Amino acid sequence: MSLDIHQFQFERILDENPYFRMMNVLGTLPAPSPDQSSQSSTSNCANPPPRLPAILRLERTPFPLTFPPAIASGILDETKLLGRSDIYSWMNAWISRREEFPDLKINVICPATDVHVRKYSRQDILMVHETPELYEAVVKPYIEAFPPSRTQWVQNILDGTSEAGSVLHTSPSFLILPDMKWDATASPVTALYLIAIVRDSSIRSMRDLWGAGEDGDGGHVPLLKAIRDAAHTVVERAYGLKRGNVRLYVHYQPSYYHFHVHIVHASQSGIMGMTVGQAHLLDDIISMLTVSPNIMSSLTFTYGLGSQHGLYEPMLAAQANLE
């Protein structure tokens, strides 16, 4: 679908985070018309195309490394002094438009469903304790009820019908590519954010991982080790980063139920999705599966659950019955 952001009609703000310089807004975009090219401008005005719900995720782009030298070459259109105290001064500044310095990164979800609207809305967080019994009774049925269409975009990446030119590593078991959150052409390497996606759709979350054998080097352990080794190879070859310069982790609960591993620069410590309880280091998962092959199915996980999450209400009700 061809997108023209200028035709976006704003409805309301879903969420905003001044710390991360992000905002999620809800509105509409015109639906594509199959015979749009054959319609005259007059008929388009008389019969405007229907509009689809759309979410824009607005994010301030990080400063490229070429920005500081450009300060002396006229990159700043205007500055306004706000205050001064001793050796300290603070001001606002306006940057002139340059191709290599985009102001915003915009992710578009269109058509957006009610599930997307809830996901990207401001949420209160509830800390829940997910026992193995709660996983079997509440969480697993919730995951299994998801239609395949919800992760079709993941399958498109795995099939090569989208993002084929961005893939950094591919194997029969998984592939690695930049996450949509990271613009490798404009962002510094310290903002590195890659994603490893497994091809086996039966692995939906950490709960589906298991090891095998006395040494634990079986089950999914070889897959996880292969992802770890490939990630280190990729970041060193493509970005000159050594083994200790990256952090590999898995989310639980994940944002989508097709197993994937996040690969970020180790210096990133404040990005969303790395909070205690949600992010689990890949090396720790490998270690646990080596010690106890079935540990993922027997642990109680404690994590924050947003009030707009589909599991919120049933998990909230279930917490009252936990000892």
Short mmCIF file of C-alpha atoms in Angstrom, two decimals:
data_model
loop_
_atom_site.label_atom_id
_atom_site.label_comp_id
_atom_site.label_asym_id
_atom_site.label_seq_id
_atom_site.Cartn_x
_atom_site.Cartn_y
_atom_site.Cartn_z
CA MET A 1 0.00 0.00 0.00
CA SER A 2 1.31 3.42 -0.96
CA LEU A 3 1.48 5.68 2.09
CA ASP A 4 1.16 9.46 2.06
CA ILE A 5 1.64 10.69 5.63
CA HIS A 6 0.37 14.12 4.58
CA GLN A 7 -3.11 12.57 4.29
CA PHE A 8 -3.06 11.31 7.87
CA GLN A 9 -6.03 12.60 9.88
CA PHE A 10 -5.27 12.79 13.59
CA GLU A 11 -7.78 11.41 16.13
CA ARG A 12 -5.99 11.09 19.47
CA ILE A 13 -2.70 10.45 21.23
CA LEU A 14 -2.39 6.86 22.43
CA ASP A 15 0.82 7.21 24.40
CA GLU A 16 3.81 9.49 24.77
CA ASN A 17 7.16 9.05 26.46
CA PRO A 18 9.25 12.21 26.85
CA TYR A 19 12.22 10.23 28.19
CA PHE A 20 12.47 8.14 25.01
CA ARG A 21 11.26 11.00 22.74
CA MET A 22 8.43 8.83 21.41
CA MET A 23 4.72 9.26 20.74
CA ASN A 24 2.02 6.90 19.43
CA VAL A 25 -0.92 8.56 17.70
CA LEU A 26 -4.14 7.17 16.25
CA GLY A 27 -5.80 8.45 13.10
CA THR A 28 -6.77 7.37 9.60
CA LEU A 29 -5.20 7.09 6.17
CA PRO A 30 -7.07 6.76 2.86
CA ALA A 31 -7.52 3.19 1.69
CA PRO A 32 -5.87 2.38 -1.65
CA SER A 33 -8.28 2.28 -4.56
CA PRO A 34 -7.84 -0.59 -7.05
CA ASP A 35 -8.78 1.65 -9.97
CA GLN A 36 -7.34 4.86 -8.58
CA SER A 37 -5.23 5.50 -11.65
CA SER A 38 -8.29 5.43 -13.92
CA GLN A 39 -10.35 7.84 -11.85
CA SER A 40 -10.33 11.52 -12.60
CA SER A 41 -9.50 14.07 -9.96
CA THR A 42 -13.13 15.20 -10.10
CA SER A 43 -14.48 11.74 -9.33
CA ASN A 44 -11.93 11.35 -6.54
CA CYS A 45 -13.26 14.50 -4.90
CA ALA A 46 -16.86 13.38 -5.36
CA ASN A 47 -16.20 9.87 -4.09
CA PRO A 48 -13.26 10.00 -1.68
CA PRO A 49 -11.77 6.60 -0.84
CA PRO A 50 -12.70 5.04 2.50
CA ARG A 51 -10.27 5.63 5.32
CA LEU A 52 -8.45 2.99 7.35
CA PRO A 53 -7.45 3.22 11.01
CA ALA A 54 -3.74 3.92 11.29
CA ILE A 55 -1.18 4.23 14.08
CA LEU A 56 1.88 6.42 13.68
CA ARG A 57 4.77 5.69 16.01
CA LEU A 58 6.83 8.89 16.09
CA GLU A 59 10.39 8.79 17.37
CA ARG A 60 13.13 11.39 17.42
CA THR A 61 16.13 10.06 15.53
CA PRO A 62 19.51 9.83 17.32
CA PHE A 63 22.31 12.17 16.37
CA PRO A 64 24.57 10.78 13.63
CA LEU A 65 28.31 10.96 14.30
CA THR A 66 28.62 13.54 11.51
CA PHE A 67 26.40 16.00 13.37
CA PRO A 68 28.88 17.65 15.80
CA PRO A 69 31.33 18.78 13.06
CA ALA A 70 28.36 20.22 11.14
CA ILE A 71 27.52 22.64 13.97
CA ALA A 72 30.29 24.92 12.75
CA SER A 73 29.13 24.69 9.14
CA GLY A 74 25.65 26.14 9.50
CA ILE A 75 23.57 23.11 10.46
CA LEU A 76 21.80 25.20 13.10
CA ASP A 77 19.30 27.66 11.64
CA GLU A 78 18.66 29.46 14.89
CA THR A 79 19.37 29.28 18.63
CA LYS A 80 17.55 30.84 21.58
CA LEU A 81 19.26 31.26 24.93
CA LEU A 82 17.02 30.05 27.78
CA GLY A 83 19.27 30.58 30.78
CA ARG A 84 22.79 30.89 32.14
CA SER A 85 24.47 30.24 35.48
CA ASP A 86 28.22 30.54 35.94
CA ILE A 87 29.83 28.22 33.37
CA TYR A 88 26.50 26.62 32.36
CA SER A 89 24.15 27.78 29.60
CA TRP A 90 21.11 26.14 28.03
CA MET A 91 19.24 26.95 24.87
CA ASN A 92 16.83 25.73 22.22
CA ALA A 93 18.06 25.20 18.67
CA TRP A 94 16.50 24.60 15.29
CA ILE A 95 18.23 22.34 12.75
CA SER A 96 18.18 23.14 9.05
CA ARG A 97 16.82 20.46 6.75
CA ARG A 98 19.45 18.09 5.39
CA GLU A 99 19.00 14.70 3.76
CA GLU A 100 21.47 13.01 6.10
CA PHE A 101 19.86 14.44 9.26
CA PRO A 102 16.22 13.26 9.46
CA ASP A 103 14.31 14.64 12.43
CA LEU A 104 11.85 11.77 12.91
CA LYS A 105 11.52 8.07 12.33
CA ILE A 106 7.90 7.12 11.66
CA ASN A 107 6.56 3.57 11.85
CA VAL A 108 3.11 3.12 10.34
CA ILE A 109 0.59 0.39 11.18
CA CYS A 110 -2.28 0.44 8.68
CA PRO A 111 -4.87 -0.90 8.81
CA ALA A 112 -4.55 -0.96 12.60
CA THR A 113 -6.78 -3.34 14.57
CA ASP A 114 -8.23 -2.87 18.05
CA VAL A 115 -5.43 -5.12 19.30
CA HIS A 116 -2.83 -2.71 17.89
CA VAL A 117 -4.63 0.26 19.44
CA ARG A 118 -4.56 -1.40 22.87
CA LYS A 119 -0.93 -2.46 22.46
CA TYR A 120 0.32 1.04 21.68
CA SER A 121 -1.88 2.88 24.22
CA ARG A 122 -0.66 4.06 27.60
CA GLN A 123 -0.89 1.21 30.08
CA ASP A 124 -0.76 0.69 33.80
CA ILE A 125 1.60 -2.14 34.70
CA LEU A 126 0.65 -5.10 36.89
CA MET A 127 3.38 -7.38 38.23
CA VAL A 128 2.14 -10.95 37.79
CA HIS A 129 3.45 -14.34 38.81
CA GLU A 130 2.98 -16.89 36.05
CA THR A 131 3.21 -20.38 37.50
CA PRO A 132 3.48 -23.42 35.22
CA GLU A 133 -0.16 -24.18 36.03
CA LEU A 134 -1.23 -20.65 35.01
CA TYR A 135 0.74 -20.96 31.80
CA GLU A 136 -1.11 -24.17 30.88
CA ALA A 137 -4.53 -22.89 31.94
CA VAL A 138 -4.41 -19.24 30.81
CA VAL A 139 -1.37 -18.22 28.77
CA LYS A 140 -0.97 -21.20 26.46
CA PRO A 141 -4.62 -21.14 25.27
CA TYR A 142 -4.26 -17.37 24.72
CA ILE A 143 -1.19 -17.91 22.52
CA GLU A 144 -2.76 -20.80 20.60
CA ALA A 145 -5.83 -18.69 19.80
CA PHE A 146 -3.76 -16.21 17.79
CA PRO A 147 -4.56 -16.45 14.05
CA PRO A 148 -1.57 -16.98 11.70
CA SER A 149 -2.31 -13.60 10.13
CA ARG A 150 -0.96 -11.89 13.27
CA THR A 151 2.56 -13.07 12.43
CA GLN A 152 2.28 -13.09 8.64
CA TRP A 153 4.79 -10.23 8.49
CA VAL A 154 7.32 -12.50 10.24
CA GLN A 155 6.67 -15.27 7.72
CA ASN A 156 7.15 -12.76 4.89
CA ILE A 157 10.63 -12.00 6.24
CA LEU A 158 11.47 -15.70 6.57
CA ASP A 159 10.19 -16.40 3.04
CA GLY A 160 12.18 -13.53 1.58
CA THR A 161 9.12 -11.69 0.29
CA SER A 162 10.04 -8.69 2.45
CA GLU A 163 13.26 -7.30 3.95
CA ALA A 164 15.34 -9.67 1.78
CA GLY A 165 17.92 -6.98 1.12
CA SER A 166 18.37 -6.30 4.83
CA VAL A 167 19.24 -9.84 5.95
CA LEU A 168 22.72 -10.02 7.46
CA HIS A 169 22.83 -13.77 8.09
CA THR A 170 20.69 -16.68 6.99
CA SER A 171 20.72 -20.38 7.83
CA PRO A 172 18.23 -23.26 7.67
CA SER A 173 17.26 -22.53 11.28
CA PHE A 174 17.16 -18.72 11.59
CA LEU A 175 18.10 -15.40 10.07
CA ILE A 176 19.46 -12.12 11.43
CA LEU A 177 18.55 -8.62 10.21
CA PRO A 178 18.28 -5.07 11.59
CA ASP A 179 15.25 -4.45 13.74
CA MET A 180 12.82 -1.85 12.39
CA LYS A 181 13.63 0.30 15.43
CA TRP A 182 17.18 0.89 14.16
CA ASP A 183 18.13 2.84 11.05
CA ALA A 184 21.63 1.61 10.27
CA THR A 185 22.17 4.34 7.68
CA ALA A 186 21.51 7.26 10.03
CA SER A 187 22.09 5.96 13.58
CA PRO A 188 25.44 5.42 15.33
CA VAL A 189 26.57 1.86 15.99
CA THR A 190 25.98 2.41 19.72
CA ALA A 191 22.26 2.34 18.84
CA LEU A 192 22.70 -1.10 17.20
CA TYR A 193 19.52 -3.18 17.26
CA LEU A 194 19.34 -6.47 15.35
CA ILE A 195 16.85 -9.31 15.56
CA ALA A 196 17.33 -13.06 15.08
CA ILE A 197 14.15 -14.86 14.00
CA VAL A 198 13.92 -18.65 14.09
CA ARG A 199 12.22 -20.51 11.27
CA ASP A 200 10.51 -23.07 13.50
CA SER A 201 7.06 -21.58 14.16
CA SER A 202 6.37 -24.15 16.89
CA ILE A 203 8.72 -22.21 19.20
CA ARG A 204 6.48 -19.35 20.26
CA SER A 205 8.13 -18.19 23.46
CA MET A 206 10.73 -19.13 26.10
CA ARG A 207 8.26 -21.61 27.55
CA ASP A 208 8.66 -23.82 24.46
CA LEU A 209 12.43 -24.19 24.86
CA TRP A 210 13.93 -27.41 26.19
CA GLY A 211 17.29 -29.12 26.41
CA ALA A 212 18.23 -32.79 26.21
CA GLY A 213 20.95 -35.16 27.33
CA GLU A 214 23.12 -35.20 30.42
CA ASP A 215 25.29 -32.37 29.13
CA GLY A 216 22.22 -30.34 28.16
CA ASP A 217 23.61 -29.89 24.64
CA GLY A 218 20.46 -31.00 22.89
CA GLY A 219 16.91 -29.94 22.22
CA HIS A 220 17.01 -26.23 21.45
CA VAL A 221 20.43 -25.62 22.99
CA PRO A 222 22.31 -26.06 19.67
CA LEU A 223 19.91 -23.59 18.01
CA LEU A 224 20.42 -20.99 20.73
CA LYS A 225 24.19 -21.41 20.63
CA ALA A 226 24.14 -21.07 16.84
CA ILE A 227 22.18 -17.82 17.13
CA ARG A 228 24.63 -16.52 19.73
CA ASP A 229 27.69 -17.41 17.63
CA ALA A 230 26.21 -16.04 14.41
CA ALA A 231 25.24 -12.80 16.14
CA HIS A 232 28.80 -12.25 17.37
CA THR A 233 30.17 -13.01 13.90
CA VAL A 234 27.74 -10.61 12.23
CA VAL A 235 28.35 -7.67 14.54
CA GLU A 236 32.12 -8.04 14.31
CA ARG A 237 32.13 -8.40 10.52
CA ALA A 238 29.59 -5.66 9.80
CA TYR A 239 30.16 -3.21 12.65
CA GLY A 240 33.55 -4.02 14.18
CA LEU A 241 32.04 -4.96 17.56
CA LYS A 242 33.68 -7.59 19.74
CA ARG A 243 31.90 -10.34 21.65
CA GLY A 244 31.54 -8.28 24.81
CA ASN A 245 30.07 -5.27 22.98
CA VAL A 246 26.60 -6.73 22.42
CA ARG A 247 23.75 -7.93 24.60
CA LEU A 248 21.51 -10.81 23.48
CA TYR A 249 18.18 -11.31 25.21
CA VAL A 250 14.68 -12.74 24.86
CA HIS A 251 11.41 -11.15 25.95
CA TYR A 252 8.78 -12.76 28.11
CA GLN A 253 6.03 -11.95 27.48
CA PRO A 254 7.17 -11.24 23.88
CA SER A 255 5.52 -8.67 21.64
CA TYR A 256 4.69 -11.43 19.14
CA TYR A 257 4.59 -15.19 19.53
CA HIS A 258 7.24 -16.37 17.09
CA PHE A 259 10.55 -16.97 18.85
CA HIS A 260 13.16 -14.28 18.28
CA VAL A 261 16.28 -12.95 19.99
CA HIS A 262 17.14 -9.27 20.42
CA ILE A 263 20.73 -8.20 19.67
CA VAL A 264 21.67 -4.71 20.90
CA HIS A 265 24.78 -2.73 21.73
CA ALA A 266 25.87 -3.49 25.29
CA SER A 267 25.96 0.20 26.21
CA GLN A 268 22.20 0.45 25.72
CA SER A 269 20.78 0.19 29.20
CA GLY A 270 17.68 2.36 29.15
CA ILE A 271 15.77 1.33 26.04
CA MET A 272 12.24 0.03 26.40
CA GLY A 273 11.98 -3.74 26.52
CA MET A 274 15.02 -4.22 28.74
CA THR A 275 13.25 -3.94 32.09
CA VAL A 276 13.74 -6.48 34.87
CA GLY A 277 11.37 -9.42 34.40
CA GLN A 278 10.81 -8.88 30.68
CA ALA A 279 14.33 -9.31 29.28
CA HIS A 280 16.16 -12.63 29.80
CA LEU A 281 19.79 -12.92 28.67
CA LEU A 282 20.34 -15.59 26.02
CA ASP A 283 23.45 -16.93 27.77
CA ASP A 284 21.44 -17.40 30.97
CA ILE A 285 18.75 -19.31 29.09
CA ILE A 286 21.36 -21.58 27.53
CA SER A 287 22.93 -22.15 30.95
CA MET A 288 19.60 -23.01 32.57
CA LEU A 289 18.66 -25.47 29.80
CA THR A 290 22.07 -27.10 30.18
CA VAL A 291 21.56 -27.60 33.91
CA SER A 292 17.90 -28.63 33.68
CA PRO A 293 16.47 -29.52 30.25
CA ASN A 294 12.83 -28.94 31.26
CA ILE A 295 13.37 -25.86 33.39
CA MET A 296 11.37 -23.47 31.19
CA SER A 297 8.20 -25.45 31.70
CA SER A 298 8.67 -25.69 35.47
CA LEU A 299 9.62 -22.12 36.45
CA THR A 300 7.36 -19.39 37.78
CA PHE A 301 8.03 -16.17 35.85
CA THR A 302 7.39 -12.74 37.35
CA TYR A 303 6.93 -9.89 34.90
CA GLY A 304 5.04 -6.68 34.24
CA LEU A 305 1.85 -6.92 32.22
CA GLY A 306 0.24 -3.86 30.63
CA SER A 307 -3.41 -3.13 31.34
CA GLN A 308 -4.19 -3.24 27.61
CA HIS A 309 -2.64 -6.69 27.13
CA GLY A 310 -5.04 -9.50 26.32
CA LEU A 311 -3.76 -11.49 29.29
CA TYR A 312 -4.24 -8.68 31.80
CA GLU A 313 -7.75 -9.45 33.05
CA PRO A 314 -7.42 -13.26 33.35
CA MET A 315 -3.98 -12.96 34.97
CA LEU A 316 -5.23 -10.26 37.33
CA ALA A 317 -8.05 -12.55 38.46
CA ALA A 318 -5.69 -15.51 38.82
CA GLN A 319 -3.25 -13.65 41.09
CA ALA A 320 -5.76 -13.64 43.95
CA ASN A 321 -5.64 -17.42 44.09
CA LEU A 322 -1.83 -17.68 44.29
CA GLU A 323 -0.26 -18.53 47.62
#
